[in-house]
Every structure is written in C-alpha cells, then in structure tokens.
Amino acid sequence: MPDYFKQSVLELHGYSSPPQRDYKVKLNQNESPFDVPQYLKDELAEAIKSLEWNRYPLNESPILMEKLAQRHNVCPEQIVLGNGSNQLFQTLLTATIAAGDVVISTPPTFSLYDLYTTIYDAKAVNILQAPGTPYPVEQVTDAIAKHQPKLVLVCSPNNPTGGETDLAIVEQLCRASQGIIFFDEAYGEFSEHSAIPLLKKYDNLLISRTFSKAFSLAGLRFGYFVGQESVTRQLRKVNIPYNINLFTELVAQRLLENEAEMLAQVAYLKQERDRVAAAMCRIDGIITFPSAANFILFKGPNDLDLFHILKEYGILVRDVSSYPLLAGHQRVSMGFKEENDFFLETLEQIMHKYVGAT
Ligand SMILES: Cc1ncc(COP(=O)(O)O)c(C=O)c1O
C-alpha cells in the first residue's frame, strides 16, 4: 500500500456507528425520544421554501450567536458555531495540537476524544476514573504539572458513566493548567450545574454544547462552544466557513424560542432516569451507576452477553464493554415511559432466567 496516509490513520479503527436497524426500541445513542413537533416541522418546511438556496448563508450566523449569547448570559463573540459539537472538537484540535503535544483525559469517557487525539498525533495521557468514583483531581493536577498539556478533556455529565465533575474541581484544573480545559456539556441540560459562569474567571476554560440531546436535533447537526473571546477568536479562524446551513440555522433559532417545551421534556427524561435506575437496582444481578444525564450505565454478570440478548428482543442499548474499566457494561438511553418499561420488563425476564439457571 503506497503511504498516502499518516501511520496514525492507517492504524486507526475509525468511528463505528452503533446499530440503527431492526429494533423495537432504540436506546443506544442518547438521543431525545421526542421528535420536533409536526406543527413546527410543517412551519419550518414552509419557511425553507422562501430562502435563497443558491446563496451562501451568512458565515457564523449572527442571529444564532446572539440568541445563544442571551441564553447563556455571555457576549455573541464568545460563541463558536459548529455542524455538531464533534465538528467543533476537530476545530479545537486543529487550532491547538501539533504532533507530540499532550492531551489529558480521564477514560472511560467519550470515544471521540481518543480517536481525534490519535488522528492529530497528540500524546494521550490517560488517567482512569472508575464509574461511580470522583474525578481524580490530584492525579490530573500532578499530570498537568508534569506534562504541561495543551488540552485537558473533561466530560460532565460524563458519557458513558453519567458522573459529574464538581465545578470547584474545574476551577482547580483551570488554575493548574497553562493549556485549555475543554469541558464537554453535551448533557448539560440534564444537569443542575454548568461551568459557563466560570468563564468570567478563567480564560483557559472552553465549554462545548450540543442540540443533539435535549434539543432533539441529532439529525440536523448543531453544536457550539462558549469561551472567552481571546479563545473563540482563534477558533473562529480555524473553523470551517459556512458550516451551518440555511436549514439548521432556521430550525435552531426556532427551537430556541421553544425552550420551555424542551425543558419540560428534560424534566420528563430526568424523572424517567430516576425511576428506571431505581427499578434496575431491584433486579437481581444488575449493578447501576448514578447518572446526571439522560442515560444509565449498568452491568450484569460477567458471563452474560446482555447486549446481544437484549438485541434479540429488539432492544438496542450501547455496548461499552470495550471501554477501559467497563468490561461487561452497557449504557441505556432514556426513551418514553413505555419504551423504558419494555426494557425493564425484558431485563428482569432475562435476569430471572439467568439466576434460575445458575
Ligand atoms: C459527550 C459528548 N460530546 C459530544 C457528542 C456529540 O455531539 P454532536 O452530535 O453535537 O456532535 C456526544 C454524542 O454522543 C457526546 O456524548
């Protein structure tokens, strides 16, 4: 094979998309079960007809920047828009990482961090954080002192474990590091805390948000960063021009006007999460972990392939058993009550059979 490609790319497995077909209940990608309401889809489909599709959209949608700035009580210049927050994460690495630079993260965490760290030939310093345990702040600050990382990646609530990192710890990291503390709040709407107010104190803090979860917009791809202007100004230079298409711009604006509806859906999903977690705890042989997001990490007996058994019943969960420290673990996203009940009844049935047979 001619060496067109970097060694790091040749050795890469790439992102593998979880199964999307042949299911009764899809609880594997932390999406919202609530689709955008039909009346809004109709209104937006009508509105797109009167736009000029032959023209480029305004670069960096000033109107979205303004609305998001209002939402978070920051200036519009502090917002960077992306075609999903994953695209912005790539922008961040393009803007900050040269081969060999250090990136610190605390696996098990979002799989894309590792993928992009590899693609950009960064040196990954991984400090393990077992599910249900506090953020290993001492080890991370020691590693910061030793390696002077360009980036420290913190996901809170963390995918796939569901745990949160205290804001006091975020402050400690910001003070300890000369590099950027990247704080991924993809599930921020499900949590009681946001690090955004800390931006007033720390210029090396960068927060990532997405419309793919609470805002029901995974299919359209929209996310954004919030940071201090000194940081967002540089990121904007590297970001892909016109990355927000006309339709996404229109829909995201309209959904921001509908925030009350989104918040009611979030309240429903949080209630479901707590109900499902309590019910799972009562199932013999199942261990769950506290979650501040719209999903629950759980584990069954080591010799039981819960992912495939659930799949046979038509239930898709996310198999996270290949992540560090997560052998035998699965992650289930919260759906509607009936979907969650089907999952719970099936899991109970599977475990009943298993316990009876052992
Ligand atoms: C922690 C975290 N960050 C980012 C994303 C991706 O978000 P987006 O759809 O905006 O690219 C996900 C999606 O699963 C996630 O779990």
Coordinates of C-alpha atoms and ligand atoms in Angstrom, one line a residue:
M1 CA 0.0 0.0 0.0
P2 CA 1.5 3.4 -1.0
D3 CA 2.0 5.5 2.1
Y4 CA -0.5 8.2 1.2
F5 CA -1.7 8.3 4.8
K6 CA -0.2 9.1 8.2
Q7 CA 0.7 6.0 10.2
S8 CA -1.7 7.1 12.9
V9 CA -4.6 7.0 10.4
L10 CA -3.5 3.6 8.9
E11 CA -3.6 2.1 12.3
L12 CA -7.0 3.6 13.2
H13 CA -10.2 1.7 13.6
G14 CA -12.3 4.8 12.9
Y15 CA -15.7 5.7 14.5
S16 CA -18.1 2.8 14.4
S17 CA -21.7 3.8 14.3
P18 CA -23.9 1.7 16.6
P19 CA -26.7 -0.4 15.0
Q20 CA -29.7 1.6 13.6
R21 CA -31.9 -1.1 12.1
D22 CA -34.2 -4.0 13.1
Y23 CA -35.2 -2.8 16.6
K24 CA -38.4 -2.3 18.6
V25 CA -36.8 0.2 21.0
K26 CA -33.8 2.3 20.3
L27 CA -32.0 3.3 23.5
N28 CA -28.4 3.3 22.2
Q29 CA -27.4 6.9 21.2
N30 CA -28.6 9.2 24.0
E31 CA -30.9 10.9 21.5
S32 CA -34.2 12.5 22.6
P33 CA -37.2 10.2 22.1
F34 CA -39.2 13.5 21.4
D35 CA -39.0 14.4 17.8
V36 CA -39.6 18.1 16.8
P37 CA -43.4 18.5 16.8
Q38 CA -45.2 18.1 13.5
Y39 CA -46.6 21.6 13.5
L40 CA -43.1 23.0 13.8
K41 CA -41.7 20.8 11.1
D42 CA -44.5 22.0 8.8
E43 CA -43.9 25.6 9.7
L44 CA -40.1 25.2 9.1
A45 CA -40.5 23.2 5.9
E46 CA -42.7 26.1 4.6
A47 CA -40.2 28.7 5.7
I48 CA -37.2 27.0 3.9
K49 CA -39.1 27.4 0.6
S50 CA -38.7 31.1 0.7
L51 CA -35.0 31.2 1.3
E52 CA -32.4 31.5 -1.4
W53 CA -30.8 28.1 -1.7
N54 CA -28.4 29.3 -4.4
R55 CA -26.7 31.8 -2.0
Y56 CA -24.3 31.0 0.8
P57 CA -25.7 31.5 4.3
L58 CA -24.2 34.3 6.4
N59 CA -21.0 33.0 7.8
E60 CA -21.2 32.2 11.6
S61 CA -25.0 33.0 11.7
P62 CA -25.0 36.3 13.8
I63 CA -28.6 35.7 14.8
L64 CA -27.8 32.3 16.4
M65 CA -24.8 33.7 18.1
E66 CA -26.9 36.5 19.5
K67 CA -29.6 34.1 20.7
L68 CA -27.2 31.7 22.3
A69 CA -25.3 34.5 23.9
Q70 CA -28.6 35.7 25.5
R71 CA -29.3 32.1 26.6
H72 CA -26.0 31.9 28.5
N73 CA -25.6 35.5 29.5
V74 CA -22.4 36.0 27.5
C75 CA -21.4 38.1 24.5
P76 CA -22.1 36.9 21.0
E77 CA -18.3 36.9 20.3
Q78 CA -17.9 34.2 22.9
I79 CA -19.9 31.7 20.8
V80 CA -18.5 29.5 18.1
L81 CA -21.0 27.5 16.0
G82 CA -20.5 24.0 14.7
N83 CA -22.0 21.4 12.5
G84 CA -22.5 19.3 15.6
S85 CA -20.1 19.6 18.6
N86 CA -17.9 16.9 17.2
Q87 CA -17.0 19.1 14.2
L88 CA -16.0 21.8 16.7
F89 CA -13.9 19.4 18.7
Q90 CA -12.0 18.8 15.5
T91 CA -11.6 22.5 15.0
L92 CA -10.2 22.8 18.6
L93 CA -7.6 20.1 17.9
T94 CA -6.7 21.7 14.6
A95 CA -6.2 25.0 16.3
T96 CA -4.2 23.8 19.3
I97 CA -2.4 20.5 18.6
A98 CA 1.0 19.9 16.9
A99 CA 2.3 16.3 16.8
G100 CA 3.5 15.2 20.2
D101 CA 1.5 17.7 22.2
V102 CA -0.1 16.3 25.3
V103 CA -3.8 15.8 25.8
I104 CA -5.0 14.6 29.2
S105 CA -8.3 12.8 29.6
T106 CA -10.0 10.5 32.1
P107 CA -11.3 7.4 30.5
P108 CA -13.8 5.7 30.3
T109 CA -15.2 8.8 28.5
F110 CA -16.5 9.9 25.1
S111 CA -14.8 7.8 22.4
L112 CA -14.2 10.6 20.0
Y113 CA -11.6 12.2 22.3
D114 CA -9.3 9.2 21.9
L115 CA -10.0 9.0 18.1
Y116 CA -9.1 12.6 17.4
T117 CA -6.1 12.6 19.8
T118 CA -4.7 9.8 17.7
I119 CA -5.5 11.4 14.4
Y120 CA -3.7 14.6 15.4
D121 CA -0.7 12.6 16.6
A122 CA -1.1 14.1 20.1
K123 CA 0.4 12.2 23.1
A124 CA -2.5 10.9 25.2
V125 CA -2.1 10.9 28.9
N126 CA -5.0 8.9 30.3
I127 CA -5.9 8.8 33.9
L128 CA -8.5 6.2 34.6
Q129 CA -11.7 7.2 36.5
A130 CA -13.8 4.2 37.5
P131 CA -17.5 4.7 37.2
G132 CA -19.2 6.0 40.4
T133 CA -15.9 7.4 41.7
P134 CA -14.9 11.1 42.0
Y135 CA -12.8 12.9 39.4
P136 CA -9.1 12.0 40.1
V137 CA -8.2 15.6 40.6
E138 CA -4.9 15.1 42.4
Q139 CA -3.6 12.7 39.7
V140 CA -4.7 15.0 37.0
T141 CA -3.1 18.1 38.5
D142 CA 0.1 16.1 39.0
A143 CA 0.0 15.1 35.3
I144 CA -0.7 18.7 34.3
A145 CA 2.4 19.8 36.3
K146 CA 4.5 17.0 34.7
H147 CA 3.3 17.1 31.1
Q148 CA 2.1 20.7 30.5
P149 CA -0.8 19.6 28.3
K150 CA -2.3 21.7 25.5
L151 CA -5.7 20.3 26.4
V152 CA -7.4 18.7 29.4
L153 CA -10.6 17.0 28.3
V154 CA -13.4 16.8 30.9
C155 CA -16.9 15.4 30.0
S156 CA -19.6 16.3 32.5
P157 CA -22.0 14.6 32.8
N158 CA -19.6 12.0 31.5
N159 CA -20.6 9.7 28.6
P160 CA -20.8 6.8 29.2
T161 CA -20.6 6.7 33.0
G162 CA -23.1 9.5 33.8
G163 CA -21.0 11.0 36.6
E164 CA -20.4 14.7 37.1
T165 CA -17.3 16.8 37.9
D166 CA -17.7 19.4 40.6
L167 CA -17.2 23.0 39.5
A168 CA -14.7 23.5 42.3
I169 CA -12.6 20.9 40.5
V170 CA -13.0 22.6 37.2
E171 CA -11.6 25.8 38.8
Q172 CA -8.7 23.8 40.3
L173 CA -7.9 22.5 36.8
C174 CA -8.1 25.9 35.2
R175 CA -5.7 27.3 37.8
A176 CA -3.3 24.4 37.4
S177 CA -3.1 24.4 33.6
Q178 CA -1.5 26.7 31.1
G179 CA -3.5 24.8 28.4
I180 CA -7.2 24.7 27.7
I181 CA -9.6 22.9 29.9
F182 CA -12.2 21.6 27.5
F183 CA -15.5 21.0 29.3
D184 CA -18.0 19.0 27.4
E185 CA -21.5 19.8 28.5
A186 CA -23.3 17.7 25.8
Y187 CA -25.7 16.6 28.5
G188 CA -25.7 20.0 30.3
E189 CA -29.4 20.4 30.2
F190 CA -29.9 17.3 32.3
S191 CA -27.5 18.5 35.0
E192 CA -28.0 21.1 37.7
H193 CA -24.7 22.8 37.1
S194 CA -22.9 24.4 34.2
A195 CA -19.4 25.7 34.1
I196 CA -20.4 28.6 31.8
P197 CA -20.4 31.2 34.7
L198 CA -16.8 30.3 35.4
L199 CA -15.8 31.8 32.1
K200 CA -15.8 35.2 33.8
K201 CA -12.9 34.0 35.9
Y202 CA -10.8 31.7 33.6
D203 CA -9.7 32.4 30.1
N204 CA -8.5 28.9 29.5
L205 CA -11.9 27.3 30.0
L206 CA -13.9 26.2 26.9
I207 CA -17.3 24.8 27.1
S208 CA -19.0 22.6 24.5
R209 CA -22.8 22.3 24.0
T210 CA -25.0 20.4 21.5
F211 CA -28.5 20.4 20.2
S212 CA -28.3 16.7 19.6
K213 CA -29.6 15.6 23.0
A214 CA -32.0 17.8 25.0
F215 CA -33.0 19.8 21.9
S216 CA -34.0 16.7 19.8
L217 CA -31.8 17.7 16.9
A218 CA -29.2 14.9 16.4
G219 CA -30.3 14.6 12.8
L220 CA -29.6 18.2 11.8
R221 CA -26.1 18.5 13.4
F222 CA -25.7 21.6 15.5
G223 CA -23.5 22.4 18.4
Y224 CA -21.5 25.3 19.8
F225 CA -18.6 26.4 22.0
V226 CA -18.7 29.0 24.7
G227 CA -15.4 30.5 25.7
Q228 CA -13.6 33.8 26.4
E229 CA -13.2 36.0 23.4
S230 CA -9.4 35.6 23.4
V231 CA -10.0 31.8 22.7
T232 CA -13.1 31.9 20.5
R233 CA -11.4 34.5 18.2
Q234 CA -8.6 32.0 17.4
L235 CA -11.0 29.0 17.0
R236 CA -13.2 31.0 14.6
K237 CA -10.2 31.4 12.3
V238 CA -9.8 27.7 12.0
N239 CA -13.5 26.8 11.9
I240 CA -14.9 25.6 8.5
P241 CA -16.6 28.6 6.8
Y242 CA -20.4 28.3 6.2
N243 CA -20.6 25.2 8.4
I244 CA -24.1 26.0 9.5
N245 CA -26.5 25.5 6.6
L246 CA -29.6 27.6 6.0
F247 CA -32.0 25.0 7.3
T248 CA -30.1 24.2 10.5
E249 CA -29.9 28.0 11.2
L250 CA -33.7 28.3 10.8
V251 CA -34.5 25.3 12.9
A252 CA -32.1 26.0 15.7
Q253 CA -33.4 29.6 16.0
R254 CA -37.0 28.3 16.2
L255 CA -36.1 25.7 18.8
L256 CA -34.5 28.3 21.0
E257 CA -37.8 30.1 21.0
N258 CA -39.4 26.8 22.2
E259 CA -37.1 26.4 25.1
A260 CA -39.9 25.9 27.6
E261 CA -41.1 22.8 25.8
M262 CA -37.5 21.4 25.7
L263 CA -37.2 21.9 29.4
A264 CA -40.4 20.1 30.1
Q265 CA -39.1 17.1 28.0
V266 CA -35.8 17.2 30.0
A267 CA -37.8 17.1 33.3
Y268 CA -39.7 14.1 32.0
L269 CA -36.5 12.3 31.0
K270 CA -34.8 13.0 34.3
Q271 CA -37.8 11.6 36.1
E272 CA -37.7 8.5 33.9
R273 CA -34.0 8.2 34.5
D274 CA -34.5 8.1 38.3
R275 CA -37.5 5.8 38.0
V276 CA -35.6 3.3 35.7
A277 CA -32.4 3.4 37.8
A278 CA -34.4 2.6 41.0
A279 CA -36.2 -0.3 39.1
M280 CA -32.9 -1.6 37.8
C281 CA -31.4 -1.6 41.3
R282 CA -34.2 -4.0 42.3
I283 CA -33.2 -6.5 39.6
D284 CA -31.0 -9.3 41.0
G285 CA -27.6 -9.3 39.4
I286 CA -27.7 -5.8 37.9
I287 CA -25.5 -3.0 39.0
T288 CA -26.2 0.6 38.0
F289 CA -24.2 3.8 38.4
P290 CA -25.6 7.3 39.4
S291 CA -26.3 9.4 36.4
A292 CA -26.8 13.1 35.9
A293 CA -27.6 12.6 32.1
N294 CA -30.3 11.0 30.0
F295 CA -28.7 7.5 30.2
I296 CA -27.7 4.9 32.7
L297 CA -24.5 2.8 32.8
F298 CA -25.2 -0.7 34.1
K299 CA -23.5 -4.1 34.4
G300 CA -24.8 -7.7 34.5
P301 CA -23.0 -10.9 35.3
N302 CA -19.7 -11.4 33.5
D303 CA -20.7 -14.5 31.7
L304 CA -24.0 -12.9 30.3
D305 CA -23.9 -11.1 26.9
L306 CA -26.6 -8.7 27.8
F307 CA -26.0 -6.5 24.7
H308 CA -26.8 -9.3 22.2
I309 CA -29.6 -10.9 24.3
L310 CA -31.4 -7.5 24.6
K311 CA -30.8 -7.1 20.8
E312 CA -32.6 -10.4 20.2
Y313 CA -35.6 -8.9 22.0
G314 CA -35.4 -5.8 19.7
I315 CA -33.8 -3.5 22.3
L316 CA -30.8 -1.6 21.2
V317 CA -28.5 -0.4 24.0
R318 CA -24.9 0.8 23.7
D319 CA -22.3 -1.8 24.2
V320 CA -19.5 0.0 26.1
S321 CA -17.8 -3.2 27.3
S322 CA -14.6 -2.5 25.2
Y323 CA -14.0 0.8 27.1
P324 CA -11.3 0.8 29.8
L325 CA -12.6 -0.5 33.1
L326 CA -16.1 -1.2 31.6
A327 CA -15.9 -4.9 30.7
G328 CA -19.4 -6.3 30.8
H329 CA -21.0 -2.8 31.0
Q330 CA -23.9 -1.4 28.8
R331 CA -25.4 2.0 28.5
V332 CA -29.1 2.6 28.1
S333 CA -30.6 5.9 27.0
M334 CA -33.9 7.1 28.4
G335 CA -36.8 6.8 26.0
F336 CA -40.6 7.2 26.5
K337 CA -42.1 5.5 29.6
E338 CA -43.5 2.6 27.5
E339 CA -40.1 2.0 25.9
N340 CA -38.3 2.1 29.2
D341 CA -40.9 -0.3 30.7
F342 CA -40.3 -2.7 27.8
F343 CA -36.6 -2.5 28.5
L344 CA -37.1 -3.1 32.3
E345 CA -39.5 -6.0 31.9
T346 CA -37.2 -7.6 29.3
L347 CA -34.1 -7.2 31.5
E348 CA -36.0 -8.6 34.5
Q349 CA -37.1 -11.6 32.5
I350 CA -33.5 -12.2 31.2
M351 CA -32.1 -12.0 34.7
H352 CA -34.8 -14.1 36.2
K353 CA -34.0 -16.9 33.7
Y354 CA -30.2 -16.4 34.3
V355 CA -30.5 -16.5 38.1
G356 CA -32.8 -19.6 37.9
A357 CA -30.3 -21.3 35.7
T358 CA -27.3 -20.7 38.0
Ligands
LIG1 C1 -20.0 13.8 25.4 C2 -20.5 14.0 24.1 N1 -20.0 15.1 23.4 C3 -20.4 15.3 22.1 C4 -21.2 14.5 21.5 C5 -21.6 14.7 20.1 O1 -22.4 15.7 19.9 P1 -22.8 16.3 18.4 O2 -24.0 15.4 18.0 O3 -23.2 17.7 18.7 O4 -21.6 16.1 17.5 C6 -21.8 13.4 22.1 C7 -22.7 12.5 21.5 O5 -22.9 11.4 21.8 C8 -21.4 13.1 23.5 O6 -21.8 12.1 24.1

